[in-house]
Amino acid sequence: MQYRFSGRVAGMQSSVIRDILKLAQGSDLLSFAGGLPDAKLFPVLAIREAAARVLTDRPADALQYGPTEGDRQLREWLCGQAAAKGTGATPDETLLTTGSQQALDLAVRALTEPGDAVLVENPTYLAALQLFGAYGLTVIPVASDERGPLPDDTKRLIQEKRPRLLYGVPTFGNPTGRTWSAERRTAIIRLCAAEGVPILEDDPYSALRFAEEEREPSLFSLAGSCKGSPVVYLGTFSKMVAPGLRTGWAMGDAEVIRMMAKAKQASDLHSSALDQRIIVQLLRDFPLEDYLRDVSREYGRRMNLMQRELASHRIEGLRWEEPRGGMFLWLTLPEALDAEALLRATLRKGVAFVPGAPFFAGVPEKNTARLNFTGMDDERTVAGIGLLAEAISEFLARS
Amino acid sequence: MQYRFSGRVAGMQSSVIRDILKLAQGSDLLSFAGGLPDAKLFPVLAIREAAARVLTDRPADALQYGPTEGDRQLREWLCGQAAAKGTGATPDETLLTTGSQQALDLAVRALTEPGDAVLVENPTYLAALQLFGAYGLTVIPVASDERGPLPDDTKRLIQEKRPRLLYGVPTFGNPTGRTWSAERRTAIIRLCAAEGVPILEDDPYSALRFAEEEREPSLFSLAGSCKGSPVVYLGTFSKMVAPGLRTGWAMGDAEVIRMMAKAKQASDLHSSALDQRIIVQLLRDFPLEDYLRDVSREYGRRMNLMQRELASHRIEGLRWEEPRGGMFLWLTLPEALDAEALLRATLRKGVAFVPGAPFFAGVPEKNTARLNFTGMDDERTVAGIGLLAEAISEFLARS
């Protein structure tokens, strides 16, 4: 039989980069391409103990059908965390999801119609751009710099385009590692609140913070209470505990959460109850804050190593921004260098990374690249950066 | 801030029944309303051992990000099962999902556009009807009897309405417990294949079979190989192992599966890796077939108990169909009796069930009801049926 597919999925971009990287897969590859935390750092023992405890004490809670909104105790814990950061939130203002990707999907389902405009900081998270495309949204980039979206441009675009959403990763963003400044945060919230534009604050990385002292409040906590808040906050345990447990959440105005839960009920009834119970147990028995401090310190060390190695090759015109957390270093290559061409060259040397172009809405800056620094050990990082530098130098020598 | 919601979710029906039942929740309620397997029968010990093993031997496989399509070994096992039933299928023709509800959601996303028509057996699974509504589909009921949809009516409706899908639960259906006959299966497949209408075969219950000897092949296996098959098969471990593990799957033509995987990637990247690994381990170490035979026998016994109790009250005009598996008994009440009115009366006596009307597409038969027989122990079932019979008798005495 011949199938006809919906425009929704048939039109979804399969990324060229993804295809190139798929061809190049292999365990010997030195890869800066992924966005994976280091599995060697997962709190495996604590997770195993939590699983055993959950399946001994109250197995039915982990194995039976559960509420669409998710485990109540986990939602209560999240509310406690939000309260500690200054935002009152109740379990009814909280929805557990299959990773924060699903929280994003449900928010878009609840808040947009095909043809609507959505503003994004630029560049931004690739899978969000793909999702917006799949829902038939018109993606409009806001002029952005290291401190976040520019308020003037945001204001102009809101008034011209009447967007239904503004989307961003304000803390240790993907792909740039950038963090919006406190002033920008306040300005963007004010603008969106005044104009009635919901903000989706995608915040997977804020727990991976290299320096304790610096700490911008989330947009969500700046906005105050959940009720009527312009911010829908999207969080995840993927980078705090482990992504295989697929547990994320959304927090925001109760009505938004209720609509997202309606969409979720039709999508999958609910997310894994076992995963949620394991996390509840872990949060009781395991010193998560200490663990996150250690993991963050280690990732910070790896980021510094990467920077040092990049600097050591003294390549003229190569720049990067130093992230204060997260998983990515954002490179700007010498101006004429197309990162996709560079990728083909580095793959021949056994090194992978992600060119920056696909992360841009609108005109891409082709001489940009995203390097992940969390996934490999020091030796492989040093070797990989060496080969990357070699490939760049070869390009420069030829031009 | 005032939110505007998409028609997609704002228009989703919140079921009246759901609301009534929500009000009546409480542990003392004798409930035939749910669709839950009995948590006391879950293979808890085996799941606990599998979890411990998985988190000891290869923790990264359970905790790290995984492929959107799901764990490869689990897909291979499913292909082995399909092969044993006569259908060649490869892992590329298999997609793991968050329960079969998500498989249904993804199939609808991939195969329909808003405004399309979808044919359904009638009555049918309520959450499927709600999902179709949320995607803006026009739901068209096919005249159906105890042996399944009527081929003549199916043919007529396909030609008149040019539907994009036919949906059904052919084995031990929800809500009716009905099983399509072998002749109907063959006829429906032929019709749909000839007219290019994909069939979504939703099959959550077939492992719960009360009598070993009777065994209709699935539509999927009747259709032969995956390649070009008109059938997209939706399965789940929810009723075979435990629903909290949220692991279902879709199997069918590779192109359909690829499109569903694209939609899934945008939705949630992938489903719980831990749940999938636990199931892989369980399938190695645990005699699942023996277990399912025991569980099915127990559910069959409970179904018979329910039938006997219903019969013992000798209520004139009360009929039901005897299911050969699954979780539900479908009641037809004396003709003038509206099941929703009856529900209000039984709730006052502390008994819940689900009126049949919401399961109908088109004109509902209001004197129908769905009783679940898997969720309660004998004593509570006997008490509940007694009170239900009492309530019916009181209605009949008044009319």
Coordinates of C-alpha atoms in Angstrom, one line a residue, chain B residues 12-311:
Chain B
M12 CA -10.9 18.9 23.9
Q13 CA -13.9 17.3 25.6
S14 CA -13.5 16.9 29.3
S15 CA -15.8 13.8 29.8
V16 CA -18.8 14.3 32.0
I17 CA -18.3 10.8 33.3
R18 CA -14.8 11.6 34.3
D19 CA -16.0 14.6 36.2
I20 CA -18.7 12.6 38.0
L21 CA -16.2 9.8 38.9
K22 CA -13.7 12.4 40.1
L23 CA -16.2 13.7 42.6
A24 CA -16.9 10.2 43.8
Q25 CA -13.3 9.1 44.3
G26 CA -12.4 7.4 47.5
S27 CA -11.0 4.1 48.7
D28 CA -14.3 2.8 49.9
L29 CA -15.9 3.0 46.4
L30 CA -16.6 -0.3 44.8
S31 CA -15.4 0.6 41.3
F32 CA -16.0 -1.2 38.1
A33 CA -15.1 2.0 36.3
G34 CA -11.4 1.8 35.8
G35 CA -9.4 0.0 33.2
L36 CA -6.6 -1.0 35.5
P37 CA -4.9 -4.4 35.8
D38 CA -4.7 -5.6 39.4
A39 CA -1.4 -4.3 40.9
K40 CA -1.4 -7.3 43.3
L41 CA -0.7 -9.5 40.3
F42 CA 2.3 -7.5 38.9
P43 CA 5.5 -9.5 38.7
V44 CA 7.1 -7.2 41.3
L45 CA 9.9 -9.4 42.4
A46 CA 11.0 -10.1 38.8
I47 CA 10.8 -6.4 37.9
R48 CA 12.9 -5.5 41.0
E49 CA 15.5 -8.1 40.1
A50 CA 15.6 -7.0 36.5
A51 CA 16.0 -3.3 37.6
A52 CA 18.9 -4.3 39.9
R53 CA 20.5 -6.3 37.1
V54 CA 20.2 -3.6 34.5
L55 CA 21.6 -0.9 36.9
T56 CA 24.5 -3.2 37.8
D57 CA 25.5 -4.6 34.5
R58 CA 25.1 -1.8 32.0
P59 CA 23.8 1.2 33.8
A60 CA 24.7 3.7 31.0
D61 CA 22.3 1.9 28.6
A62 CA 19.4 2.5 31.1
L63 CA 20.4 6.1 32.1
Q64 CA 22.0 7.8 29.1
Y65 CA 20.1 9.4 26.2
G66 CA 19.0 6.6 23.8
P67 CA 17.7 6.4 20.2
T68 CA 14.3 7.8 19.4
E69 CA 13.2 4.5 18.0
G70 CA 13.9 2.8 21.4
D71 CA 16.1 0.1 22.7
R72 CA 17.3 -2.1 19.9
Q73 CA 17.2 -5.4 21.8
L74 CA 13.6 -4.8 22.8
R75 CA 12.7 -4.1 19.2
E76 CA 14.5 -7.3 18.2
W77 CA 12.5 -9.3 20.7
L78 CA 9.3 -7.8 19.4
C79 CA 10.3 -8.8 15.9
G80 CA 10.9 -12.3 17.1
Q81 CA 7.4 -12.4 18.5
A82 CA 6.0 -11.1 15.3
A83 CA 7.9 -13.7 13.3
A84 CA 6.5 -16.5 15.6
K85 CA 3.1 -15.3 14.6
G86 CA 3.9 -15.2 10.9
T87 CA 5.0 -11.6 10.2
G88 CA 8.5 -10.8 9.2
A89 CA 9.4 -7.4 10.8
T90 CA 12.7 -5.7 11.4
P91 CA 13.8 -3.3 14.1
D92 CA 13.4 -0.5 11.5
E93 CA 9.8 -1.4 11.2
T94 CA 9.3 -1.1 15.0
L95 CA 9.1 2.0 17.2
L96 CA 9.0 2.0 21.0
T97 CA 6.6 4.5 22.6
T98 CA 5.3 5.7 25.9
G99 CA 2.5 3.2 26.1
S100 CA 0.4 2.4 23.1
Q101 CA -1.5 5.6 23.6
Q102 CA 1.6 7.4 22.3
A103 CA 1.8 5.0 19.4
L104 CA -1.7 6.0 18.5
D105 CA -1.0 9.7 18.9
L106 CA 2.1 9.4 16.6
A107 CA 0.3 7.4 14.0
V108 CA -2.5 10.0 13.8
R109 CA 0.1 12.8 13.6
A110 CA 1.9 11.1 10.8
L111 CA -1.1 10.0 8.8
T112 CA -3.8 12.7 9.1
E113 CA -4.5 16.3 8.5
P114 CA -7.1 18.3 10.3
G115 CA -10.5 17.8 8.6
D116 CA -9.7 14.3 7.5
A117 CA -12.2 11.5 8.1
V118 CA -11.4 8.5 10.3
L119 CA -13.6 5.3 10.4
V120 CA -14.0 3.6 13.8
E121 CA -15.8 0.5 14.9
N122 CA -18.6 1.5 17.1
P123 CA -18.5 1.8 20.1
T124 CA -14.8 2.2 20.6
Y125 CA -12.0 3.3 22.9
L126 CA -12.9 6.6 24.4
A127 CA -9.4 8.1 24.5
A128 CA -9.0 7.4 20.8
L129 CA -12.2 9.3 20.1
Q130 CA -10.9 12.2 22.1
L131 CA -7.6 12.1 20.4
F132 CA -9.2 12.1 16.9
G133 CA -11.3 15.1 18.0
A134 CA -8.2 16.9 19.3
Y135 CA -6.6 16.5 15.8
G136 CA -9.6 17.9 14.1
L137 CA -10.6 14.7 12.5
T138 CA -14.2 13.8 11.6
V139 CA -15.0 10.5 13.3
I140 CA -17.3 8.2 11.3
P141 CA -18.8 5.2 13.0
V142 CA -19.0 1.9 11.1
A143 CA -22.0 -0.2 11.8
S144 CA -20.6 -3.0 14.0
D145 CA -21.9 -6.1 15.8
E146 CA -20.4 -8.8 18.1
R147 CA -18.2 -10.0 15.3
G148 CA -16.7 -6.6 14.3
P149 CA -17.4 -3.9 11.8
L150 CA -19.8 -4.8 9.0
P151 CA -17.9 -5.1 5.7
D152 CA -20.7 -3.7 3.6
D153 CA -21.0 -0.6 5.7
T154 CA -17.2 -0.3 5.8
K155 CA -17.0 -0.4 2.0
R156 CA -19.8 2.1 1.6
L157 CA -18.2 4.6 4.0
I158 CA -14.7 4.2 2.6
Q159 CA -16.1 5.1 -0.8
E160 CA -18.3 7.9 0.4
K161 CA -16.0 9.5 2.9
R162 CA -12.5 8.7 1.7
P163 CA -11.2 8.3 5.2
R164 CA -7.5 8.5 6.0
L165 CA -7.6 5.8 8.6
L166 CA -9.7 3.0 10.0
Y167 CA -9.3 2.5 13.8
G168 CA -10.3 -0.5 15.9
V169 CA -9.5 -2.8 18.9
P170 CA -10.2 -6.1 17.2
T171 CA -9.3 -8.4 20.1
F172 CA -11.2 -8.2 23.4
G173 CA -12.1 -4.7 22.6
N174 CA -12.6 -1.7 24.8
P175 CA -15.4 -1.1 25.8
T176 CA -17.2 -4.2 24.5
G177 CA -14.8 -7.0 25.0
R178 CA -15.7 -8.1 21.5
T179 CA -13.4 -9.9 19.2
W180 CA -13.7 -9.5 15.4
S181 CA -14.3 -12.9 13.7
A182 CA -11.7 -14.3 11.3
E183 CA -14.0 -13.6 8.3
R184 CA -14.4 -10.0 9.3
R185 CA -10.7 -9.5 9.8
T186 CA -9.9 -10.8 6.3
A187 CA -12.7 -8.8 4.8
I188 CA -11.7 -5.5 6.5
I189 CA -8.0 -5.9 5.5
R190 CA -9.0 -6.6 1.9
L191 CA -11.2 -3.6 1.7
C192 CA -8.7 -1.3 3.3
A193 CA -5.8 -2.6 1.2
A194 CA -7.8 -2.2 -2.0
E195 CA -8.8 1.3 -1.2
G196 CA -5.5 2.5 0.4
V197 CA -6.9 3.1 3.8
P198 CA -4.4 2.4 6.6
I199 CA -5.7 0.3 9.6
L200 CA -4.6 1.2 13.1
E201 CA -4.9 -2.1 15.0
D202 CA -4.9 -1.2 18.7
D203 CA -4.1 -4.4 20.5
P204 CA -3.5 -3.9 24.2
Y205 CA -5.5 -6.8 25.5
S206 CA -4.8 -9.9 23.3
A207 CA -2.3 -11.4 25.9
L208 CA -5.2 -11.6 28.4
R209 CA -6.9 -14.6 26.8
F210 CA -9.1 -16.8 28.9
A211 CA -9.2 -19.9 26.8
E212 CA -6.0 -21.2 25.3
E213 CA -7.5 -22.9 22.2
E214 CA -9.2 -19.9 20.6
R215 CA -6.8 -17.5 18.9
E216 CA -7.6 -15.2 16.1
P217 CA -4.5 -14.0 14.3
S218 CA -4.0 -10.2 14.5
L219 CA -4.9 -8.1 11.5
F220 CA -1.2 -7.3 11.3
S221 CA -0.2 -10.9 10.9
L222 CA -3.0 -11.6 8.5
A223 CA -1.7 -8.8 6.3
G224 CA 1.6 -10.6 6.0
S225 CA 4.9 -8.7 5.8
C226 CA 5.4 -5.2 7.1
K227 CA 6.4 -3.8 3.8
G228 CA 3.4 -2.0 2.3
S229 CA 1.2 -3.5 4.9
P230 CA -2.1 -1.6 5.3
V231 CA -1.9 -2.4 9.1
V232 CA -0.1 -0.4 11.7
Y233 CA 0.0 -2.5 14.8
L234 CA -0.1 -0.9 18.2
G235 CA 1.0 -3.0 21.2
T236 CA 1.9 -2.5 24.8
F237 CA 3.5 -4.1 27.8
S238 CA 1.0 -2.2 30.1
K239 CA -1.2 -5.3 30.4
M240 CA 1.5 -7.8 30.0
V241 CA 4.0 -6.5 32.6
A242 CA 2.9 -3.2 34.2
P243 CA 1.5 0.1 32.9
G244 CA 3.7 2.3 35.1
L245 CA 6.6 1.2 32.9
R246 CA 4.9 3.0 30.0
T247 CA 6.3 0.9 27.2
G248 CA 4.3 0.3 24.1
W249 CA 5.2 0.0 20.4
A250 CA 4.1 0.4 16.8
M251 CA 5.0 -2.0 14.0
G252 CA 4.3 -1.5 10.3
D253 CA 5.7 -0.3 7.0
A254 CA 9.2 1.1 7.5
E255 CA 8.2 4.4 6.0
V256 CA 5.2 4.8 8.4
I257 CA 7.5 4.0 11.3
R258 CA 10.1 6.4 10.1
M259 CA 7.5 9.2 10.0
M260 CA 6.2 8.3 13.4
A261 CA 9.8 8.4 14.7
K262 CA 10.3 11.9 13.3
A263 CA 7.2 13.0 15.1
K264 CA 8.4 11.3 18.3
Q265 CA 11.7 12.9 18.2
A266 CA 10.1 16.3 18.3
S267 CA 7.7 15.2 21.0
D268 CA 10.0 13.7 23.6
L269 CA 13.3 12.6 22.0
H270 CA 12.6 9.1 23.3
S271 CA 10.7 7.1 26.0
S272 CA 12.2 5.9 29.3
A273 CA 15.4 3.9 28.6
L274 CA 15.3 2.4 32.1
D275 CA 11.8 1.0 31.6
Q276 CA 12.8 -0.5 28.2
R277 CA 16.0 -2.1 29.7
I278 CA 14.0 -3.5 32.6
I279 CA 11.6 -5.1 30.2
V280 CA 14.5 -6.6 28.1
Q281 CA 16.0 -8.1 31.2
L282 CA 12.6 -9.4 32.4
L283 CA 12.0 -11.1 29.0
R284 CA 15.3 -13.0 29.5
D285 CA 14.9 -14.1 33.1
F286 CA 11.2 -14.4 33.7
P287 CA 8.7 -16.9 32.2
L288 CA 6.4 -14.3 30.8
E289 CA 4.2 -16.8 28.9
D290 CA 3.5 -18.8 32.1
Y291 CA 2.8 -15.7 34.0
L292 CA 0.4 -14.4 31.4
R293 CA -1.4 -17.7 31.4
D294 CA -1.8 -17.5 35.2
V295 CA -3.0 -13.9 35.1
S296 CA -5.4 -14.5 32.3
R297 CA -6.8 -17.5 34.1
E298 CA -7.4 -15.4 37.2
Y299 CA -9.1 -12.6 35.2
G300 CA -11.2 -15.2 33.4
R301 CA -12.3 -16.5 36.8
R302 CA -13.2 -13.0 37.9
M303 CA -15.1 -12.4 34.7
N304 CA -17.1 -15.6 35.3
L305 CA -17.8 -14.6 38.9
M306 CA -19.1 -11.2 37.7
Q307 CA -21.4 -13.0 35.2
R308 CA -22.7 -15.4 37.8
E309 CA -23.4 -12.6 40.2
L310 CA -25.2 -10.6 37.5
A311 CA -27.3 -13.6 36.5

